[in-house]
mmCIF file of C-alpha atoms in Angstrom:
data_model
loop_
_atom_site.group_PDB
_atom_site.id
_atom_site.type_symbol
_atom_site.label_atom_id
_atom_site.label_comp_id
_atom_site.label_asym_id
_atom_site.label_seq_id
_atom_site.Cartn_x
_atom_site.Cartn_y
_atom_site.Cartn_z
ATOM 1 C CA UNK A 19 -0.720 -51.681 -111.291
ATOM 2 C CA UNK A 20 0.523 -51.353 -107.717
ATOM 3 C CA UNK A 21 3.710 -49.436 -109.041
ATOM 4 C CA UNK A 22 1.265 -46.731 -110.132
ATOM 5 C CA UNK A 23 -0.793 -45.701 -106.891
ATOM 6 C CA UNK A 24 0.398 -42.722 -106.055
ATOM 7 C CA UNK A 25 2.570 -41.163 -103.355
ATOM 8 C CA UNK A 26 1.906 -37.734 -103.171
ATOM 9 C CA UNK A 27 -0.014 -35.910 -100.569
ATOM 10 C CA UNK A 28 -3.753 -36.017 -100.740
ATOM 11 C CA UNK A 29 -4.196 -32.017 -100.683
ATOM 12 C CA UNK A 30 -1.109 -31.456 -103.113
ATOM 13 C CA UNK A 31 -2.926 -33.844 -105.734
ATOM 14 C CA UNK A 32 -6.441 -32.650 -104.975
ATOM 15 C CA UNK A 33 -4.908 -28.761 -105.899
ATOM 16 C CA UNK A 34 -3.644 -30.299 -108.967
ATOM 17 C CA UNK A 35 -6.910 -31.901 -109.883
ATOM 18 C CA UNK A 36 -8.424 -28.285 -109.477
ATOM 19 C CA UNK A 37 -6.246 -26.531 -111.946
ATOM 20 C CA UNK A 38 -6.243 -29.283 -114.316
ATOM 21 C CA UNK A 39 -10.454 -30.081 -114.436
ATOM 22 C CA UNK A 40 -11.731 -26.938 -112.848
ATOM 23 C CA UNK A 41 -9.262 -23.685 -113.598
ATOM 24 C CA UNK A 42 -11.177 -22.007 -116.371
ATOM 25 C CA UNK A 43 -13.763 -24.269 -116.601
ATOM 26 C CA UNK A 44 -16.448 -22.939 -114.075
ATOM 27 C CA UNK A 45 -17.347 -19.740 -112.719
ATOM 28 C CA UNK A 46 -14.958 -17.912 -110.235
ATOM 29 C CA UNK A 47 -17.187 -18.288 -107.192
ATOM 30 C CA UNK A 48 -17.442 -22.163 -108.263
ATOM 31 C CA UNK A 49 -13.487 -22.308 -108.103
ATOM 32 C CA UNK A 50 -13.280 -20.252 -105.200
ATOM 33 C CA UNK A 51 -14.959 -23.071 -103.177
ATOM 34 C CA UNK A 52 -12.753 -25.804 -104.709
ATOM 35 C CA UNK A 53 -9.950 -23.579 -103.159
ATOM 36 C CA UNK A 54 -11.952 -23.185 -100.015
ATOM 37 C CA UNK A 55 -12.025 -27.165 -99.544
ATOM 38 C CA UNK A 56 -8.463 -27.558 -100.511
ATOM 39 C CA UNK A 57 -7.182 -25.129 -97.713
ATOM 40 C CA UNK A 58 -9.347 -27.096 -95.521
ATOM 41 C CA UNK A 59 -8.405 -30.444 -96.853
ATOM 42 C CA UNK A 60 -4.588 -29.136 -96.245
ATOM 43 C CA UNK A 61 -5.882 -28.367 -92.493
ATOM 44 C CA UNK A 62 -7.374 -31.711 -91.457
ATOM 45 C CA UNK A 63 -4.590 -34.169 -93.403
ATOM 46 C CA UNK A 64 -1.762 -32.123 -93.946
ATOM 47 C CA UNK A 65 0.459 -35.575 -94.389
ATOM 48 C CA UNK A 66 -1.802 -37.861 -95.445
ATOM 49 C CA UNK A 67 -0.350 -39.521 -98.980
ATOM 50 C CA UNK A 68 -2.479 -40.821 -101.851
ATOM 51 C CA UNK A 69 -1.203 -44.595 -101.073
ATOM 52 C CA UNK A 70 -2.553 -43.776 -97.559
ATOM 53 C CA UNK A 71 -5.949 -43.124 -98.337
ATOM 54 C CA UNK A 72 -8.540 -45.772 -97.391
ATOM 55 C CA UNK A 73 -12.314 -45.586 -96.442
ATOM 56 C CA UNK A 74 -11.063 -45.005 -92.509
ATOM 57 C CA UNK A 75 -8.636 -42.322 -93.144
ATOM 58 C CA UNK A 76 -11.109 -40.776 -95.476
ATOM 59 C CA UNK A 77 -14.098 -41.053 -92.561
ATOM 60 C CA UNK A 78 -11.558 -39.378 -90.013
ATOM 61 C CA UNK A 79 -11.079 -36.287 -92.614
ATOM 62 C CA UNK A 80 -15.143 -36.329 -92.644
ATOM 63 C CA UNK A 81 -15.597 -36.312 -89.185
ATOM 64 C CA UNK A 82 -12.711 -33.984 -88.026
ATOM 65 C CA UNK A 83 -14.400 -31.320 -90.661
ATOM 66 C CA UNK A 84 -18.337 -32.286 -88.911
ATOM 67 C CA UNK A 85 -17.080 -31.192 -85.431
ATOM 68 C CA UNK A 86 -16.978 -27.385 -86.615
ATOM 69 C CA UNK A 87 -19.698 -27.611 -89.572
ATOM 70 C CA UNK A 88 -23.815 -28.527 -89.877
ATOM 71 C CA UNK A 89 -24.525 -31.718 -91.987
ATOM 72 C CA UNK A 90 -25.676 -30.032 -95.021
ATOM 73 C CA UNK A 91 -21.953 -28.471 -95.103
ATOM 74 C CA UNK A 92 -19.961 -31.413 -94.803
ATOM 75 C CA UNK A 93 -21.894 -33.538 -97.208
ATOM 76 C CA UNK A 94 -20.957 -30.597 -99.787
ATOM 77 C CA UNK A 95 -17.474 -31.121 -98.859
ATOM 78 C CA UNK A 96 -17.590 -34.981 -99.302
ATOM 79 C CA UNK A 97 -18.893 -33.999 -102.709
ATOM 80 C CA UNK A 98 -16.296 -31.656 -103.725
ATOM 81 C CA UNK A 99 -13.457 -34.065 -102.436
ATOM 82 C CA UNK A 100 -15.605 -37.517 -104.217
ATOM 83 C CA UNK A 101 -15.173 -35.754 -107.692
ATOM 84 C CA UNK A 102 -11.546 -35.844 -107.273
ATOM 85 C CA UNK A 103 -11.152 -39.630 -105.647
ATOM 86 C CA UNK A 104 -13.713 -40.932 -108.440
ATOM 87 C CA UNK A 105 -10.990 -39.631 -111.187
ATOM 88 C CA UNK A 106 -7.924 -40.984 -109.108
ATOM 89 C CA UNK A 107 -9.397 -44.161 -109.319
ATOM 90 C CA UNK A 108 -10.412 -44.222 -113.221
ATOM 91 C CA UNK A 109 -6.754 -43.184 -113.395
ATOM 92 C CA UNK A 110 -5.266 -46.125 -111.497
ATOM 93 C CA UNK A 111 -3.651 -43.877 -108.829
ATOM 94 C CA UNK A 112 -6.245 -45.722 -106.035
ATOM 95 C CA UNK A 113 -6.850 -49.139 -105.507
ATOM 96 C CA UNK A 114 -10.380 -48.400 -104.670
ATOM 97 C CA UNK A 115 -12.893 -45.644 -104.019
ATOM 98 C CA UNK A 116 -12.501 -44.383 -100.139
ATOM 99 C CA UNK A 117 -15.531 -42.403 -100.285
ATOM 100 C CA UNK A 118 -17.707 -45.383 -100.490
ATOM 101 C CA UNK A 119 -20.057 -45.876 -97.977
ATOM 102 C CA UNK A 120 -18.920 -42.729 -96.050
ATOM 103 C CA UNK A 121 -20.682 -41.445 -93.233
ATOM 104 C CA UNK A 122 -21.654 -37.754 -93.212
ATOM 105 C CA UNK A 123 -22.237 -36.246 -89.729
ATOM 106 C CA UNK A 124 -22.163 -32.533 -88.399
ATOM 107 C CA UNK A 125 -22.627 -30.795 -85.242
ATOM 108 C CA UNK A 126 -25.737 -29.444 -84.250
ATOM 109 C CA UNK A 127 -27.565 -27.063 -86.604
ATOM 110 C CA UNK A 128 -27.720 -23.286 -85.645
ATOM 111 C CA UNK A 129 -30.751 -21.775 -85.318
ATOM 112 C CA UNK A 130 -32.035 -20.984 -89.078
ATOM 113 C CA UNK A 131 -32.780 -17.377 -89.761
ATOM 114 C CA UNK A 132 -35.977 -16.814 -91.763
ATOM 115 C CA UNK A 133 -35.732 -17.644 -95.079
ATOM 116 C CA UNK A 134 -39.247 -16.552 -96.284
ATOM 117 C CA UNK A 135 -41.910 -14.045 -95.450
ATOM 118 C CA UNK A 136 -45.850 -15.211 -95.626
ATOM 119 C CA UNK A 137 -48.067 -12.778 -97.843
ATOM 120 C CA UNK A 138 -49.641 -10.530 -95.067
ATOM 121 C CA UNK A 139 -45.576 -9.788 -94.107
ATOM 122 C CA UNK A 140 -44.521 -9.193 -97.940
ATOM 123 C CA UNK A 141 -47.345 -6.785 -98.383
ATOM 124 C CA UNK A 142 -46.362 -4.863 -95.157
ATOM 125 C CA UNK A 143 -42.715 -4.664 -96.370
ATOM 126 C CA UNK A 144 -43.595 -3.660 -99.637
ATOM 127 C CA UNK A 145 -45.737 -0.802 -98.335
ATOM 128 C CA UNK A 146 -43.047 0.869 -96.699
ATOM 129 C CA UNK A 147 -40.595 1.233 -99.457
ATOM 130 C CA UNK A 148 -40.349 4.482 -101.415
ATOM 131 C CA UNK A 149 -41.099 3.975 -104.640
ATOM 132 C CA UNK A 150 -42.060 6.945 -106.499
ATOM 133 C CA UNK A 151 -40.943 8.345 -109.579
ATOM 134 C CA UNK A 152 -37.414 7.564 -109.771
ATOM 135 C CA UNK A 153 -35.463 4.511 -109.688
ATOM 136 C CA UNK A 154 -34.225 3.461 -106.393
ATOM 137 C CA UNK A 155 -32.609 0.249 -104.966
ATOM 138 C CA UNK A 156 -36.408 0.155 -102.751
ATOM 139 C CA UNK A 157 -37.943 -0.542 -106.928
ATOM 140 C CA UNK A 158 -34.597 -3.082 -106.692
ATOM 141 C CA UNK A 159 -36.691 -5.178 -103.658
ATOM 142 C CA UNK A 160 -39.721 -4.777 -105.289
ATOM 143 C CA UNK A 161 -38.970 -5.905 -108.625
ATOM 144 C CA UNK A 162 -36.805 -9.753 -107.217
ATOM 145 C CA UNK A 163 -39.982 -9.758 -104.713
ATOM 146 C CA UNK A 164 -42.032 -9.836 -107.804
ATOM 147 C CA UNK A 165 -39.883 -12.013 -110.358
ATOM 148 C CA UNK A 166 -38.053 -13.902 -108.143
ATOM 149 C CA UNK A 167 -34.758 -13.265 -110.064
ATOM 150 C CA UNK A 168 -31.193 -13.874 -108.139
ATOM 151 C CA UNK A 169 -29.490 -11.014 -107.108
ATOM 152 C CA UNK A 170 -26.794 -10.681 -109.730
ATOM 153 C CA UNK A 171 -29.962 -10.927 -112.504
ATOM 154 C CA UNK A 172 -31.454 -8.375 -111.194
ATOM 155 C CA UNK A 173 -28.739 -5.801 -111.242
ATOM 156 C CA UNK A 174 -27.532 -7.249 -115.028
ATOM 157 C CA UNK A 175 -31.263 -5.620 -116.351
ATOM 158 C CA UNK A 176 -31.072 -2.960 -118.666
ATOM 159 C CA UNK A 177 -33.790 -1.309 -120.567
ATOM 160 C CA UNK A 178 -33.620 -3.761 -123.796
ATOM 161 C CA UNK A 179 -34.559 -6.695 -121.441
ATOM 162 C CA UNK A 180 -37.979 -5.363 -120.654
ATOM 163 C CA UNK A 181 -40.639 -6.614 -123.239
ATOM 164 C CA UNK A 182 -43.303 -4.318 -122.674
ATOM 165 C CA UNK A 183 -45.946 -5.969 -125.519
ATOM 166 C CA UNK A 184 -45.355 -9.512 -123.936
ATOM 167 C CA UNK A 185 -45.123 -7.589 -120.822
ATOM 168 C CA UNK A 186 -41.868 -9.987 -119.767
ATOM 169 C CA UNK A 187 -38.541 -9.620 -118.893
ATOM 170 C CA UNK A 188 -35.469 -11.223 -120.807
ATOM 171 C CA UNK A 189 -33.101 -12.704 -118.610
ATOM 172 C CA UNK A 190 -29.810 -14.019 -120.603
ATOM 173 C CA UNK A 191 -26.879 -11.996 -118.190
ATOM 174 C CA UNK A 192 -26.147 -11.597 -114.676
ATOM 175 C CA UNK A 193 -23.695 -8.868 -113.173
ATOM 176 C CA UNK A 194 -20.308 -9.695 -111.686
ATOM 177 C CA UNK A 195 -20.606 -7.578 -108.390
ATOM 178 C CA UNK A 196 -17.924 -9.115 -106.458
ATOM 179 C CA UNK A 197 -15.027 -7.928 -108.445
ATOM 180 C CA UNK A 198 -13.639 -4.624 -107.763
ATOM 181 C CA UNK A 199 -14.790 -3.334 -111.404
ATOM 182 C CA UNK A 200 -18.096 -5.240 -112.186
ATOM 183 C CA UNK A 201 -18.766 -6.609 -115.789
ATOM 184 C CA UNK A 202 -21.987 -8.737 -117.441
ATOM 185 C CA UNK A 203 -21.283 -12.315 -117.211
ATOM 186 C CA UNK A 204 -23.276 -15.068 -118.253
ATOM 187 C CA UNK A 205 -26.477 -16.655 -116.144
ATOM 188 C CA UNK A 206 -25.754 -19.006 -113.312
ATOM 189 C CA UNK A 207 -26.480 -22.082 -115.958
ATOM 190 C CA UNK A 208 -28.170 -22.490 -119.094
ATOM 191 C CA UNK A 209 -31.412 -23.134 -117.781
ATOM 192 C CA UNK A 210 -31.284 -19.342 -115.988
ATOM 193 C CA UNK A 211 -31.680 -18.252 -119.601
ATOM 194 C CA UNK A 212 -35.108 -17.644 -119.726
ATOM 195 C CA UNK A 213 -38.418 -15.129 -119.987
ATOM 196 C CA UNK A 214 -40.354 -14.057 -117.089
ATOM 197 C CA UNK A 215 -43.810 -13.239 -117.417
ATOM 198 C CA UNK A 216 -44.310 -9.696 -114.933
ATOM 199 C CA UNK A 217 -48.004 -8.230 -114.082
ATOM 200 C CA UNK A 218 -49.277 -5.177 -116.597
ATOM 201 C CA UNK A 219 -48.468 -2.435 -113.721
ATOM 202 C CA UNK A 220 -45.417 -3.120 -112.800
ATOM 203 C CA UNK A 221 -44.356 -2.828 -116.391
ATOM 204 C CA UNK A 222 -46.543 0.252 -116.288
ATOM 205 C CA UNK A 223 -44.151 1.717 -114.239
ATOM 206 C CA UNK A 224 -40.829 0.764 -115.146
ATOM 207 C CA UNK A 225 -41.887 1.819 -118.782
ATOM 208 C CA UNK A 226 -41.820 5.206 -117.540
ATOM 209 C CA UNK A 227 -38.931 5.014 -115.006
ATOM 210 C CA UNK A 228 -35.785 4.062 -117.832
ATOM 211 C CA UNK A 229 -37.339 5.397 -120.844
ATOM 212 C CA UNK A 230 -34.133 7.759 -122.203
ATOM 213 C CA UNK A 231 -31.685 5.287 -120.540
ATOM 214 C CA UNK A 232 -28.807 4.016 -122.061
ATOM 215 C CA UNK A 233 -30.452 0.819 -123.555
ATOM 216 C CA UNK A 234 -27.048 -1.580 -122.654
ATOM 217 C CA UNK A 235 -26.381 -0.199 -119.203
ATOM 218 C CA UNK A 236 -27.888 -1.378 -116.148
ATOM 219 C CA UNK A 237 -30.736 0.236 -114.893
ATOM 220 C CA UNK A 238 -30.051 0.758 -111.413
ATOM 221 C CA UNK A 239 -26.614 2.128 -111.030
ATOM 222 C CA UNK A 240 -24.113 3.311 -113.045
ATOM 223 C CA UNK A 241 -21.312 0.692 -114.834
ATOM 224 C CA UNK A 242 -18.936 1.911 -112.617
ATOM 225 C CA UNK A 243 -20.667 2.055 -109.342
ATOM 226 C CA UNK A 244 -18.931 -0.765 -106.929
ATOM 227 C CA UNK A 245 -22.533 -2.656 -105.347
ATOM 228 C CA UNK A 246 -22.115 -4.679 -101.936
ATOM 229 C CA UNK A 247 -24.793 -7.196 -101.524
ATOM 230 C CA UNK A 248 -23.976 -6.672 -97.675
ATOM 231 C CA UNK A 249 -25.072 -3.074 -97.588
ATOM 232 C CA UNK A 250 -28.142 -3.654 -99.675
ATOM 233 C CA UNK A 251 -29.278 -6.430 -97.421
ATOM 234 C CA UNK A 252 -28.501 -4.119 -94.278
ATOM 235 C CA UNK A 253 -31.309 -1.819 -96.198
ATOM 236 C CA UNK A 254 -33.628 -4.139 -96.352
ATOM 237 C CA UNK A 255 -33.003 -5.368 -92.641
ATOM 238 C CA UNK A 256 -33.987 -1.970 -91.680
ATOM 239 C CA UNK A 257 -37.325 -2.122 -93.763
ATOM 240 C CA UNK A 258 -37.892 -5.663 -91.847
ATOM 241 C CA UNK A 259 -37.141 -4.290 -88.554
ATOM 242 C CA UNK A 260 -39.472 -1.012 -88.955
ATOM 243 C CA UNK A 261 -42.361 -3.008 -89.857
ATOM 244 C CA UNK A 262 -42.082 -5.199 -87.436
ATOM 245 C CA UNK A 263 -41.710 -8.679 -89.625
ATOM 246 C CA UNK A 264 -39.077 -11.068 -89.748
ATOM 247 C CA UNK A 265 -35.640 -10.144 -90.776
ATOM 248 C CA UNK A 266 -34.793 -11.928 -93.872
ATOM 249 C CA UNK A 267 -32.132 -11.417 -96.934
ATOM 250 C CA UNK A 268 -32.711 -10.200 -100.331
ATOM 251 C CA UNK A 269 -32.190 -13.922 -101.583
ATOM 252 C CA UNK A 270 -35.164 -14.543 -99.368
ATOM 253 C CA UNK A 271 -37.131 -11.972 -101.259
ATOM 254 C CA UNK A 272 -36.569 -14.914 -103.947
ATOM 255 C CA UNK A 273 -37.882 -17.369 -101.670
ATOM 256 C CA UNK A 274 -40.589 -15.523 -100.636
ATOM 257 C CA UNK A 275 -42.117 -15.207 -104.157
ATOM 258 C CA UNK A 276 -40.898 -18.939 -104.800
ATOM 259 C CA UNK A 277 -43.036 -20.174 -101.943
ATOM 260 C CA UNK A 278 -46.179 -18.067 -102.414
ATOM 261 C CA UNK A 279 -46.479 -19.318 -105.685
ATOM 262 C CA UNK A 280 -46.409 -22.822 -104.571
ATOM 263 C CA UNK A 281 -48.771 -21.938 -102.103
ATOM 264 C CA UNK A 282 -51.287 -20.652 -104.623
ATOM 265 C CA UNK A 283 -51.228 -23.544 -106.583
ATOM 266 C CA UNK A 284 -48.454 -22.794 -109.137
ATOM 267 C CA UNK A 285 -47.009 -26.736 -110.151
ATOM 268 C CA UNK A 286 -43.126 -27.108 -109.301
ATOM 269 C CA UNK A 287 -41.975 -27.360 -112.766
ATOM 270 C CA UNK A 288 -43.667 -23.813 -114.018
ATOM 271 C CA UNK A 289 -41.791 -22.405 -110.778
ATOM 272 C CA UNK A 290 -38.673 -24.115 -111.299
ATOM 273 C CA UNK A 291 -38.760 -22.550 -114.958
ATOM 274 C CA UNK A 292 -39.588 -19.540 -113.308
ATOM 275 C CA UNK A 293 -36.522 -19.422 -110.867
ATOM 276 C CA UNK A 294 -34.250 -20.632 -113.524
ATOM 277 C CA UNK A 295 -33.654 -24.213 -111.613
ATOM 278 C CA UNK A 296 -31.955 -26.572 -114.159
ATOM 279 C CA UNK A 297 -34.603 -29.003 -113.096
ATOM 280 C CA UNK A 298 -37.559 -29.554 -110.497
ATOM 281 C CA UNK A 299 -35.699 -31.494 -108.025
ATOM 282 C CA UNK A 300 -33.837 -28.543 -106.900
ATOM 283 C CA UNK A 301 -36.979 -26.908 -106.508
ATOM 284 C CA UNK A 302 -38.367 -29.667 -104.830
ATOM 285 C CA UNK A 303 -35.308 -30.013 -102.680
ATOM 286 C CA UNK A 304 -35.402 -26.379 -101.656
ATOM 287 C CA UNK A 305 -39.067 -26.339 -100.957
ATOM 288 C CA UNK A 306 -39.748 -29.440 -99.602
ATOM 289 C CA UNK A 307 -41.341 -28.519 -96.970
ATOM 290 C CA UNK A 308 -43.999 -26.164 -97.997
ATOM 291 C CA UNK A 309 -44.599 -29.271 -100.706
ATOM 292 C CA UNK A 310 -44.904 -31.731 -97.969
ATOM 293 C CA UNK A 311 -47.495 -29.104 -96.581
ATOM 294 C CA UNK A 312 -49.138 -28.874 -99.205
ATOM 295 C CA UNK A 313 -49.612 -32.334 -99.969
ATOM 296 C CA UNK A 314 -51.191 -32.856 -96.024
ATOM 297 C CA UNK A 315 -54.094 -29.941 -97.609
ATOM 298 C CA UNK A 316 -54.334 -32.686 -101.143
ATOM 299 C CA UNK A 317 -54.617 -35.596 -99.321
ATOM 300 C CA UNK A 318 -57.576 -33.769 -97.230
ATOM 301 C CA UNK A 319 -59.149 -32.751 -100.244
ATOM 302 C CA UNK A 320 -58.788 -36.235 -101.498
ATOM 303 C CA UNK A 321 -60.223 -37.934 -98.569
ATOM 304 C CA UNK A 322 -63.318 -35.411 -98.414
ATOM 305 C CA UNK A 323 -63.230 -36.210 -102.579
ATOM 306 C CA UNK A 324 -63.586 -40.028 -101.360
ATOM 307 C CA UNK A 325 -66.164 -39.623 -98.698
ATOM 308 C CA UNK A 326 -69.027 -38.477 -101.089
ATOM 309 C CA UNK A 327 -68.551 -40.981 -103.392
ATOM 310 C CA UNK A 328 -71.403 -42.945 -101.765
#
């Protein structure tokens, strides 16, 4: 066996890993980080060699990368690298696993912009958009505030994905607005596949909005209209900063209508269906904290539930 651990550098076999497991295998902003982690990984050990490679000189990689990145973001690169060492191993090219028992650190966490608006902020920024008659990208906020769909969902809607007698939107396609000419691709995963169930009036309206549109093409711009995500979040910035409420993103638009229907109530599994989460526990993961809140108000009502039982 020891004639088979392998020589070559670390970052030269990681790239190769990539284009054998991952090149055409996931979506292109998936690769694109793979890539991302492989420049870096070429950065912090440009001559470290396979045979090289223990838990130490894996946990100096770690914490050279957590000087210049938060916690969260070098735990993601541990991940990407682990996938890689895991198979290197399996294939007899390591003599052990060096990612076991590794340490993830980071440098202090910059202060977090707002990722959510209450309701008495959402209803202000919803009263100052425009929405009349025609489409506009201010119907664009409106409708993710209201669904909660992802960005690229959103602009993938055409008119044959509104259900107006179930009054719910189809959601099986997202749009590819990064590339110079943007195309339909699929959904984030298989679980983004899914119906979402939309109140009677906003249906109302967009009934009457794309009826005599192309029923295929999206229904807020035109196929070959390039979108920046950028430019439509400086839009909404403005909105936030006129009404005087926090400044947040149109992923936090998302958020937003994630949270407030955990705060009325709503159970994490009918919202992670809603959002299109392959599961709860990225739910729960993402909104931990308003479900750690929210369990403080349950265990009130559970005490004052307790306290008449006399």
């Amino acid at each position: 066996m020891s004639n088979k651990y392998s020589t070559k550098l670390f970052y030269k076999y990681y790239l190769d890993w990539i284009h054998l497991y991952k090149d055409n295998a996931v979506r292109q902003v998936t690769l694109n980080k793979y890539y991302l982690v492989q420049r870096r990984l070429e950065e912090l050990a440009p001559n470290l060699h396979m045979n090289e490679l223990d838990r130490q000189s894996y946990q100096k990689i770690l914490n050279l990368y957590a000087k210049q990145h938060e916690k969260s973001t070098t735990l993601d690169f541990h991940h990407h690298l682990k996938a890689s060492l895991f198979d290197a191993v399996d294939d007899g090219l390591l003599k052990s696993d060096p990612t076991r028992r590794a340490i993830i650190k980071g440098c202090s966490p910059s202060e977090k912009k707002t990722k959510y608006l209450n309701l008495f902020d959402l209803q202000t920024l919803l009263r100052s958009l425009n929405l009349d008659s025609k489409l506009n990208w201010d119907w664009f906020f409106y409708l993710i505030s209201k669904t909660g769909l992802r960005f690229a969902e959103a602009l993938a809607l055409t008119p044959e994905d509104f259900d107006f007698e179930k009054q719910s939107l189809v959601i099986n396609k997202s749009w590819n607005y990064k590339e110079k000419i943007g195309h339909f691709q699929p959904t984030k995963n298989t679980s983004s596949n899914r119906t979402v169930m939309v109140d009677w009036q906003l249906m109302q309206q967009f009934q009457t909005m794309i009826n005599g549109k192309d029923p295929k093409s999206p229904i807020f711009f035109e196929k070959n209209q390039r979108i920046y995500n950028s430019t439509l979040n400086q839009k909404l910035a403005t909105y936030c900063r006129q009404s005087e409420i926090p400044i947040i993103s149109i992923h936090g638009l998302r958020h937003t209508h994630a949270s407030l229907l955990l705060y009325e109530g709503v159970s994490v599994a009918s919202v992670a269906k809603r959002l299109g989460h392959t599961n709860t526990t990225t739910t729960q993961e993402t909104y931990i904290h308003i479900i750690r809140e929210l369990e403080n108000k349950d265990n009130d009502k559970i005490l004052h539930h307790l306290s008449q039982l006399i």
